[in-house]
Amino acid sequence: MKDASPTTVYLKDYEPFGYLVEDVHLTFRLAPNATRVLSRIRFAPNPATKTRDFFLNGENVTLISAKIDGADVAPEITADGLRLEDAPDAPFTFEAEVEIDPAENTALEGLYMSNGMYCTQCEAEGFRKITYYPDRPDVMATFTVRIEGDLPVMLSNGNPAASGEGWAEWHDPWPKPSYLFALVAGELVAHEDHFTTASGRAVDLNLWVRPGDEHKCAFGMEALKKSMRWDEEVYGREYDLDVFNIVAVDDFNMGAMENKGLNIFNSAAVLASPETSTDANFERIEAIIAHEYFHNWTGNRITCRDWFQLCLKEGLTVFRDSQFTADMRSAPVKRISDVIDLRARQFPEDQGPLAHPVRPESFQEINNFYTATVYEKGAEVIGMLKRLVGDEAYAKALDLYFKRHDGQACTIEDWLRVFEDTTGRDMSQFKRWYSQAGTPRLSVADSYENGTYTLTFRQHTPPTPGQDQKAPQVLPIAVGLLGQNGEEIVPTTLLEMSEAEQSFDFPNMAQRPVPSILRGFSAPVVLEQGWDAERTAFLLAHDTDPFNRWDAGRQLARESLVAQITEGAAPDASYLDGIATLVSDEALDPAFRALMLSGPTQSEIAQILHERRHTPDPDEIFTAAEALGDAKAARLEHLLPAIKDATEIRAPYSPDAEQAGKRALWSAALSLETRLDGGAAAKAAFESADNMTIQLAALTCLVRAGADEDALAAFEAQWKDDRLVMDKWFAMQIAATAPENALPRARHLTEHPAFDLKNPNRFRAVMGAFAMNHAGFHRADGEGYDFLAGWLITLDVKNPQTAARMCAPFQSWTRYDADRRASMKAALERIAATPDLSRDMSEMVSRLLAA
């Protein structure tokens, strides 16, 4: 049965379901192509609504039988569900038996198979592909699940209830929506541990993996225990079941899923060892494990009333996992890393045809709104709220939120109301952050007269699809003032802006200060300061705020690249000198110094050029970036040996922040050194590496230097049997290669025996890496666009969710020259004209073409 025809769902049309669900009993009789699912569901009329339409969602399921209170019924079956016209207006029990085909479920939604393992993914609307049910987040019920099959491990949500030969039963005592349902069955082994909660309750912990992966579990288990303890200490949240299970699955559309008591993880997001994982992998795994665990309260115990409130759980939980990582590692480096990601992923979303509010007003396919806006910008909104009310008030508001709404399906209004009730503040203007799309642009001018220094800010948000007029938003602007000698004369002060234009005075200034504005990136805005290069270089040298010091360097690099492209200028000497001074300062965190050596992305420069009415040429941008990189290497040549010597680690490998920071700086120095020696040092590092961080960094350098043929073959021979390492091999050689080689290499890799269209990790490794090669993807002949479009059409038949999300590289199509625009539009129109296109892809492509 094909997907139902696309229909638009609107936030304003929300109505509660006509029935409450008191409890759910499910029996699964597992078979690869013919799993039987028996459901017994107790319904009761919902007093909150008079609507009594008994419609249960269901897709790609075959009804065998249906009963109400034991009597057979003949419901109407449609493409998207089941309807009974004469359902009782009193409590009743509905029973159904359906058949589904997990082995053929390549969409990886509902119940599917991954290399012989049964697995589920039900968020957002996957449960309807398992059985008929009111598949919406505001319908919450307790679940009892019986699994029957011949597999040794059979898991579901909650606590184990009973088991025997060929069966296992699970009971989840906490009411949950169907999107949190989970089932896993297969040949698995457990890495076991235990945790004692703050109240003294013992919890069994298990990380379930395929045989052979046991040695990759220890780090993930320690990350889980750190997360549990941190959530108790910082948020007062204690775990509430007797067991916590995590399962590693190879075929998974996302990073992980927070199903109650049974988290399901993409293998890449939980399995780690020094030999096969980089420092970035370890940090990502630690953060994702924390994120999914924190959902136990911010998402599970308190969930969303409807999918328009997705940011209620995701924005808050991303903010919490960022806090956790900042506490576990370096807070300044984490903040800078988050902003790099926000600017690279969310700002382009806000500036293009896919722009939408943090809480959208409508959608056709909810899977298309698992976006950087909902997640990352949603987290930034939480961070602003915390800055505005202060740490103490934030803690009180969260305590009230957990107490007031435990066990409920809530809205953004519920969330903001707890802040109004604890602080007395009116949150109506702040709420615009949830309803207005787009990135605000904040300009600033300053003056100094009679000892008073004045900062005047103006804010405006450009039009976005469906929203032309934008009202002023509340902006927390963290400001510090520096003296002419670099001394901080006014420490960080939070200014609260609420008007379109607003001035702030700093009296009794003996001299004109140098402002440090938007410290810590206190609001997700584009800051237009207009300072000259001399003042920006001063901030790079003296700012006491780590984020603004980094951002000053980034700004100098951006302006250098723009001048190189538009004026034929040489790389900016003040930037190079400032970087040289900073990276040689051994008192600074090596991880911070490594970030200072990185430059703006080529896509970022393309957007700046577009905003300045200069049509970006990807080849020119690549050439300028290479010239700046070469100049940086030449300027730092005398420093590189000392940097590498000071950061070389001779102790056994550890993924801790201290060692990871040193390896990051060492690798950055190696990258610059490769520009000078053609790859000689990188070749030696590759051959002697005893951990994946250094081995992959060295291989990346060799690819960029064009000296990679033997190293790539050696790496493949060494790691051909490790699927996660091979994902790195596929991705790195496309992302790092010269633009003219990106498409030929991507085409060649799609013919490699290990390329698997059905595995999202492997598909993203090739297509995602190709799209990241800016000049390679944006080839002047348009073949890069046609290549990606063809593969998205092919994937859409099997996995619409992953295919639709991979459309994002096309979102900037209107900013390039006429030929490239025509080629990208033609590629999108080719996708749109494909027969039987999924509703996921149809919605995404139509939004892109509407630009």
mmCIF file of N, CA and C in Angstrom, residues 434-494:
data_model
loop_
_atom_site.group_PDB
_atom_site.id
_atom_site.type_symbol
_atom_site.label_atom_id
_atom_site.label_comp_id
_atom_site.label_asym_id
_atom_site.label_seq_id
_atom_site.Cartn_x
_atom_site.Cartn_y
_atom_site.Cartn_z
ATOM 1 N N TYR A 434 9.530 31.458 19.145
ATOM 2 C CA TYR A 434 8.934 30.195 18.721
ATOM 3 C C TYR A 434 8.062 30.347 17.481
ATOM 4 N N SER A 435 7.584 31.553 17.205
ATOM 5 C CA SER A 435 6.609 31.731 16.125
ATOM 6 C C SER A 435 7.166 32.432 14.896
ATOM 7 N N GLN A 436 8.275 33.157 15.025
ATOM 8 C CA GLN A 436 8.855 33.868 13.894
ATOM 9 C C GLN A 436 10.054 33.105 13.332
ATOM 10 N N ALA A 437 10.043 32.900 12.027
ATOM 11 C CA ALA A 437 11.171 32.262 11.358
ATOM 12 C C ALA A 437 12.237 33.301 11.042
ATOM 13 N N GLY A 438 13.415 32.818 10.687
ATOM 14 C CA GLY A 438 14.477 33.708 10.260
ATOM 15 C C GLY A 438 15.454 34.061 11.359
ATOM 16 N N THR A 439 16.657 34.460 10.946
ATOM 17 C CA THR A 439 17.699 34.873 11.873
ATOM 18 C C THR A 439 17.703 36.389 11.984
ATOM 19 N N PRO A 440 17.467 36.940 13.168
ATOM 20 C CA PRO A 440 17.538 38.402 13.316
ATOM 21 C C PRO A 440 18.929 38.928 12.984
ATOM 22 N N ARG A 441 18.963 40.103 12.407
ATOM 23 C CA ARG A 441 20.221 40.790 12.127
ATOM 24 C C ARG A 441 20.320 41.972 13.080
ATOM 25 N N LEU A 442 21.410 42.002 13.807
ATOM 26 C CA LEU A 442 21.610 43.002 14.845
ATOM 27 C C LEU A 442 22.770 43.910 14.450
ATOM 28 N N SER A 443 22.474 45.185 14.174
ATOM 29 C CA SER A 443 23.532 46.142 13.845
ATOM 30 C C SER A 443 23.810 47.014 15.059
ATOM 31 N N VAL A 444 25.028 47.541 15.129
ATOM 32 C CA VAL A 444 25.414 48.328 16.297
ATOM 33 C C VAL A 444 26.243 49.524 15.848
ATOM 34 N N ALA A 445 26.007 50.636 16.496
ATOM 35 C CA ALA A 445 26.823 51.843 16.322
ATOM 36 C C ALA A 445 27.194 52.346 17.708
ATOM 37 N N ASP A 446 28.328 53.047 17.841
ATOM 38 C CA ASP A 446 28.738 53.526 19.151
ATOM 39 C C ASP A 446 29.137 54.999 19.082
ATOM 40 N N SER A 447 29.077 55.631 20.234
ATOM 41 C CA SER A 447 29.509 57.029 20.338
ATOM 42 C C SER A 447 30.102 57.251 21.718
ATOM 43 N N TYR A 448 30.928 58.296 21.811
ATOM 44 C CA TYR A 448 31.574 58.627 23.095
ATOM 45 C C TYR A 448 31.553 60.143 23.241
ATOM 46 N N GLU A 449 30.873 60.638 24.303
ATOM 47 C CA GLU A 449 30.731 62.073 24.493
ATOM 48 C C GLU A 449 30.629 62.388 25.980
ATOM 49 N N ASN A 450 31.454 63.301 26.430
ATOM 50 C CA ASN A 450 31.429 63.764 27.820
ATOM 51 C C ASN A 450 31.512 62.617 28.822
ATOM 52 N N GLY A 451 32.373 61.667 28.547
ATOM 53 C CA GLY A 451 32.594 60.561 29.469
ATOM 54 C C GLY A 451 31.541 59.478 29.418
ATOM 55 N N THR A 452 30.558 59.595 28.539
ATOM 56 C CA THR A 452 29.523 58.566 28.409
ATOM 57 C C THR A 452 29.689 57.831 27.085
ATOM 58 N N TYR A 453 29.786 56.545 27.201
ATOM 59 C CA TYR A 453 29.902 55.686 26.018
ATOM 60 C C TYR A 453 28.523 55.092 25.742
ATOM 61 N N THR A 454 28.062 55.171 24.498
ATOM 62 C CA THR A 454 26.716 54.720 24.135
ATOM 63 C C THR A 454 26.791 53.696 23.018
ATOM 64 N N LEU A 455 26.069 52.610 23.225
ATOM 65 C CA LEU A 455 25.886 51.597 22.180
ATOM 66 C C LEU A 455 24.442 51.669 21.711
ATOM 67 N N THR A 456 24.233 51.782 20.414
ATOM 68 C CA THR A 456 22.895 51.821 19.838
ATOM 69 C C THR A 456 22.718 50.610 18.927
ATOM 70 N N PHE A 457 21.699 49.833 19.222
ATOM 71 C CA PHE A 457 21.442 48.606 18.474
ATOM 72 C C PHE A 457 20.166 48.754 17.645
ATOM 73 N N ARG A 458 20.172 48.136 16.492
ATOM 74 C CA ARG A 458 18.974 48.033 15.656
ATOM 75 C C ARG A 458 18.818 46.573 15.249
ATOM 76 N N GLN A 459 17.596 46.082 15.339
ATOM 77 C CA GLN A 459 17.348 44.698 14.949
ATOM 78 C C GLN A 459 16.280 44.643 13.856
ATOM 79 N N HIS A 460 16.472 43.726 12.926
ATOM 80 C CA HIS A 460 15.436 43.414 11.958
ATOM 81 C C HIS A 460 15.646 41.977 11.492
ATOM 82 N N THR A 461 14.545 41.340 11.118
ATOM 83 C CA THR A 461 14.600 39.967 10.612
ATOM 84 C C THR A 461 14.079 39.962 9.186
ATOM 85 N N PRO A 462 14.888 39.516 8.229
ATOM 86 C CA PRO A 462 14.441 39.513 6.829
ATOM 87 C C PRO A 462 13.219 38.625 6.627
ATOM 88 N N PRO A 463 12.438 38.888 5.575
ATOM 89 C CA PRO A 463 11.271 38.044 5.275
ATOM 90 C C PRO A 463 11.674 36.597 5.034
ATOM 91 N N THR A 464 10.782 35.700 5.394
ATOM 92 C CA THR A 464 10.951 34.271 5.132
ATOM 93 C C THR A 464 9.656 33.760 4.512
ATOM 94 N N PRO A 465 9.667 32.564 3.910
ATOM 95 C CA PRO A 465 8.450 32.060 3.267
ATOM 96 C C PRO A 465 7.241 32.101 4.196
ATOM 97 N N GLY A 466 6.213 32.841 3.778
ATOM 98 C CA GLY A 466 4.984 32.934 4.552
ATOM 99 C C GLY A 466 5.008 33.971 5.651
ATOM 100 N N GLN A 467 6.153 34.621 5.877
ATOM 101 C CA GLN A 467 6.266 35.634 6.932
ATOM 102 C C GLN A 467 7.066 36.822 6.401
ATOM 103 N N ASP A 468 6.368 37.854 5.978
ATOM 104 C CA ASP A 468 7.052 39.034 5.452
ATOM 105 C C ASP A 468 7.397 40.043 6.546
ATOM 106 N N GLN A 469 6.465 40.245 7.473
ATOM 107 C CA GLN A 469 6.654 41.244 8.516
ATOM 108 C C GLN A 469 7.053 40.565 9.820
ATOM 109 N N LYS A 470 8.124 41.066 10.441
ATOM 110 C CA LYS A 470 8.610 40.492 11.696
ATOM 111 C C LYS A 470 8.631 41.564 12.782
ATOM 112 N N ALA A 471 8.093 41.214 13.938
ATOM 113 C CA ALA A 471 8.088 42.140 15.073
ATOM 114 C C ALA A 471 9.404 42.020 15.840
ATOM 115 N N PRO A 472 9.795 43.064 16.585
ATOM 116 C CA PRO A 472 11.033 42.989 17.382
ATOM 117 C C PRO A 472 10.979 41.848 18.383
ATOM 118 N N GLN A 473 12.117 41.227 18.603
ATOM 119 C CA GLN A 473 12.218 40.119 19.544
ATOM 120 C C GLN A 473 13.058 40.526 20.750
ATOM 121 N N VAL A 474 12.920 39.777 21.817
ATOM 122 C CA VAL A 474 13.741 40.005 23.001
ATOM 123 C C VAL A 474 15.130 39.441 22.738
ATOM 124 N N LEU A 475 16.151 40.293 22.898
ATOM 125 C CA LEU A 475 17.527 39.870 22.658
ATOM 126 C C LEU A 475 18.371 40.097 23.903
ATOM 127 N N PRO A 476 18.911 39.049 24.505
ATOM 128 C CA PRO A 476 19.903 39.233 25.569
ATOM 129 C C PRO A 476 21.273 39.467 24.935
ATOM 130 N N ILE A 477 21.824 40.656 25.143
ATOM 131 C CA ILE A 477 23.097 41.018 24.509
ATOM 132 C C ILE A 477 24.151 41.162 25.603
ATOM 133 N N ALA A 478 25.059 40.203 25.664
ATOM 134 C CA ALA A 478 26.132 40.241 26.666
ATOM 135 C C ALA A 478 27.268 41.116 26.143
ATOM 136 N N VAL A 479 27.629 42.139 26.919
ATOM 137 C CA VAL A 479 28.612 43.134 26.492
ATOM 138 C C VAL A 479 29.681 43.312 27.572
ATOM 139 N N GLY A 480 30.931 43.431 27.155
ATOM 140 C CA GLY A 480 32.021 43.845 28.023
ATOM 141 C C GLY A 480 32.764 44.986 27.349
ATOM 142 N N LEU A 481 33.459 45.809 28.129
ATOM 143 C CA LEU A 481 34.212 46.934 27.566
ATOM 144 C C LEU A 481 35.683 46.803 27.940
ATOM 145 N N LEU A 482 36.533 47.016 26.922
ATOM 146 C CA LEU A 482 37.972 46.914 27.102
ATOM 147 C C LEU A 482 38.613 48.289 26.977
ATOM 148 N N GLY A 483 39.647 48.529 27.770
ATOM 149 C CA GLY A 483 40.423 49.757 27.647
ATOM 150 C C GLY A 483 41.386 49.676 26.480
ATOM 151 N N GLN A 484 42.009 50.823 26.170
ATOM 152 C CA GLN A 484 42.896 50.879 25.012
ATOM 153 C C GLN A 484 44.132 49.996 25.179
ATOM 154 N N ASN A 485 44.427 49.621 26.418
ATOM 155 C CA ASN A 485 45.572 48.731 26.665
ATOM 156 C C ASN A 485 45.157 47.257 26.729
ATOM 157 N N GLY A 486 43.868 46.987 26.485
ATOM 158 C CA GLY A 486 43.375 45.613 26.501
ATOM 159 C C GLY A 486 42.811 45.173 27.827
ATOM 160 N N GLU A 487 42.917 46.014 28.848
ATOM 161 C CA GLU A 487 42.385 45.658 30.165
ATOM 162 C C GLU A 487 40.860 45.755 30.152
ATOM 163 N N GLU A 488 40.205 44.810 30.802
ATOM 164 C CA GLU A 488 38.743 44.840 30.863
ATOM 165 C C GLU A 488 38.304 45.885 31.895
ATOM 166 N N ILE A 489 37.573 46.909 31.445
ATOM 167 C CA ILE A 489 37.157 47.973 32.358
ATOM 168 C C ILE A 489 35.685 47.862 32.742
ATOM 169 N N VAL A 490 34.874 47.139 31.962
ATOM 170 C CA VAL A 490 33.500 46.807 32.340
ATOM 171 C C VAL A 490 33.319 45.322 32.069
ATOM 172 N N PRO A 491 33.110 44.532 33.129
ATOM 173 C CA PRO A 491 32.951 43.093 32.916
ATOM 174 C C PRO A 491 31.653 42.787 32.172
ATOM 175 N N THR A 492 31.483 41.529 31.834
ATOM 176 C CA THR A 492 30.318 41.129 31.056
ATOM 177 C C THR A 492 29.026 41.588 31.722
ATOM 178 N N THR A 493 28.228 42.334 30.976
ATOM 179 C CA THR A 493 26.951 42.880 31.432
ATOM 180 C C THR A 493 25.876 42.466 30.443
ATOM 181 N N LEU A 494 24.732 42.032 30.944
ATOM 182 C CA LEU A 494 23.657 41.593 30.067
ATOM 183 C C LEU A 494 22.697 42.743 29.794
#
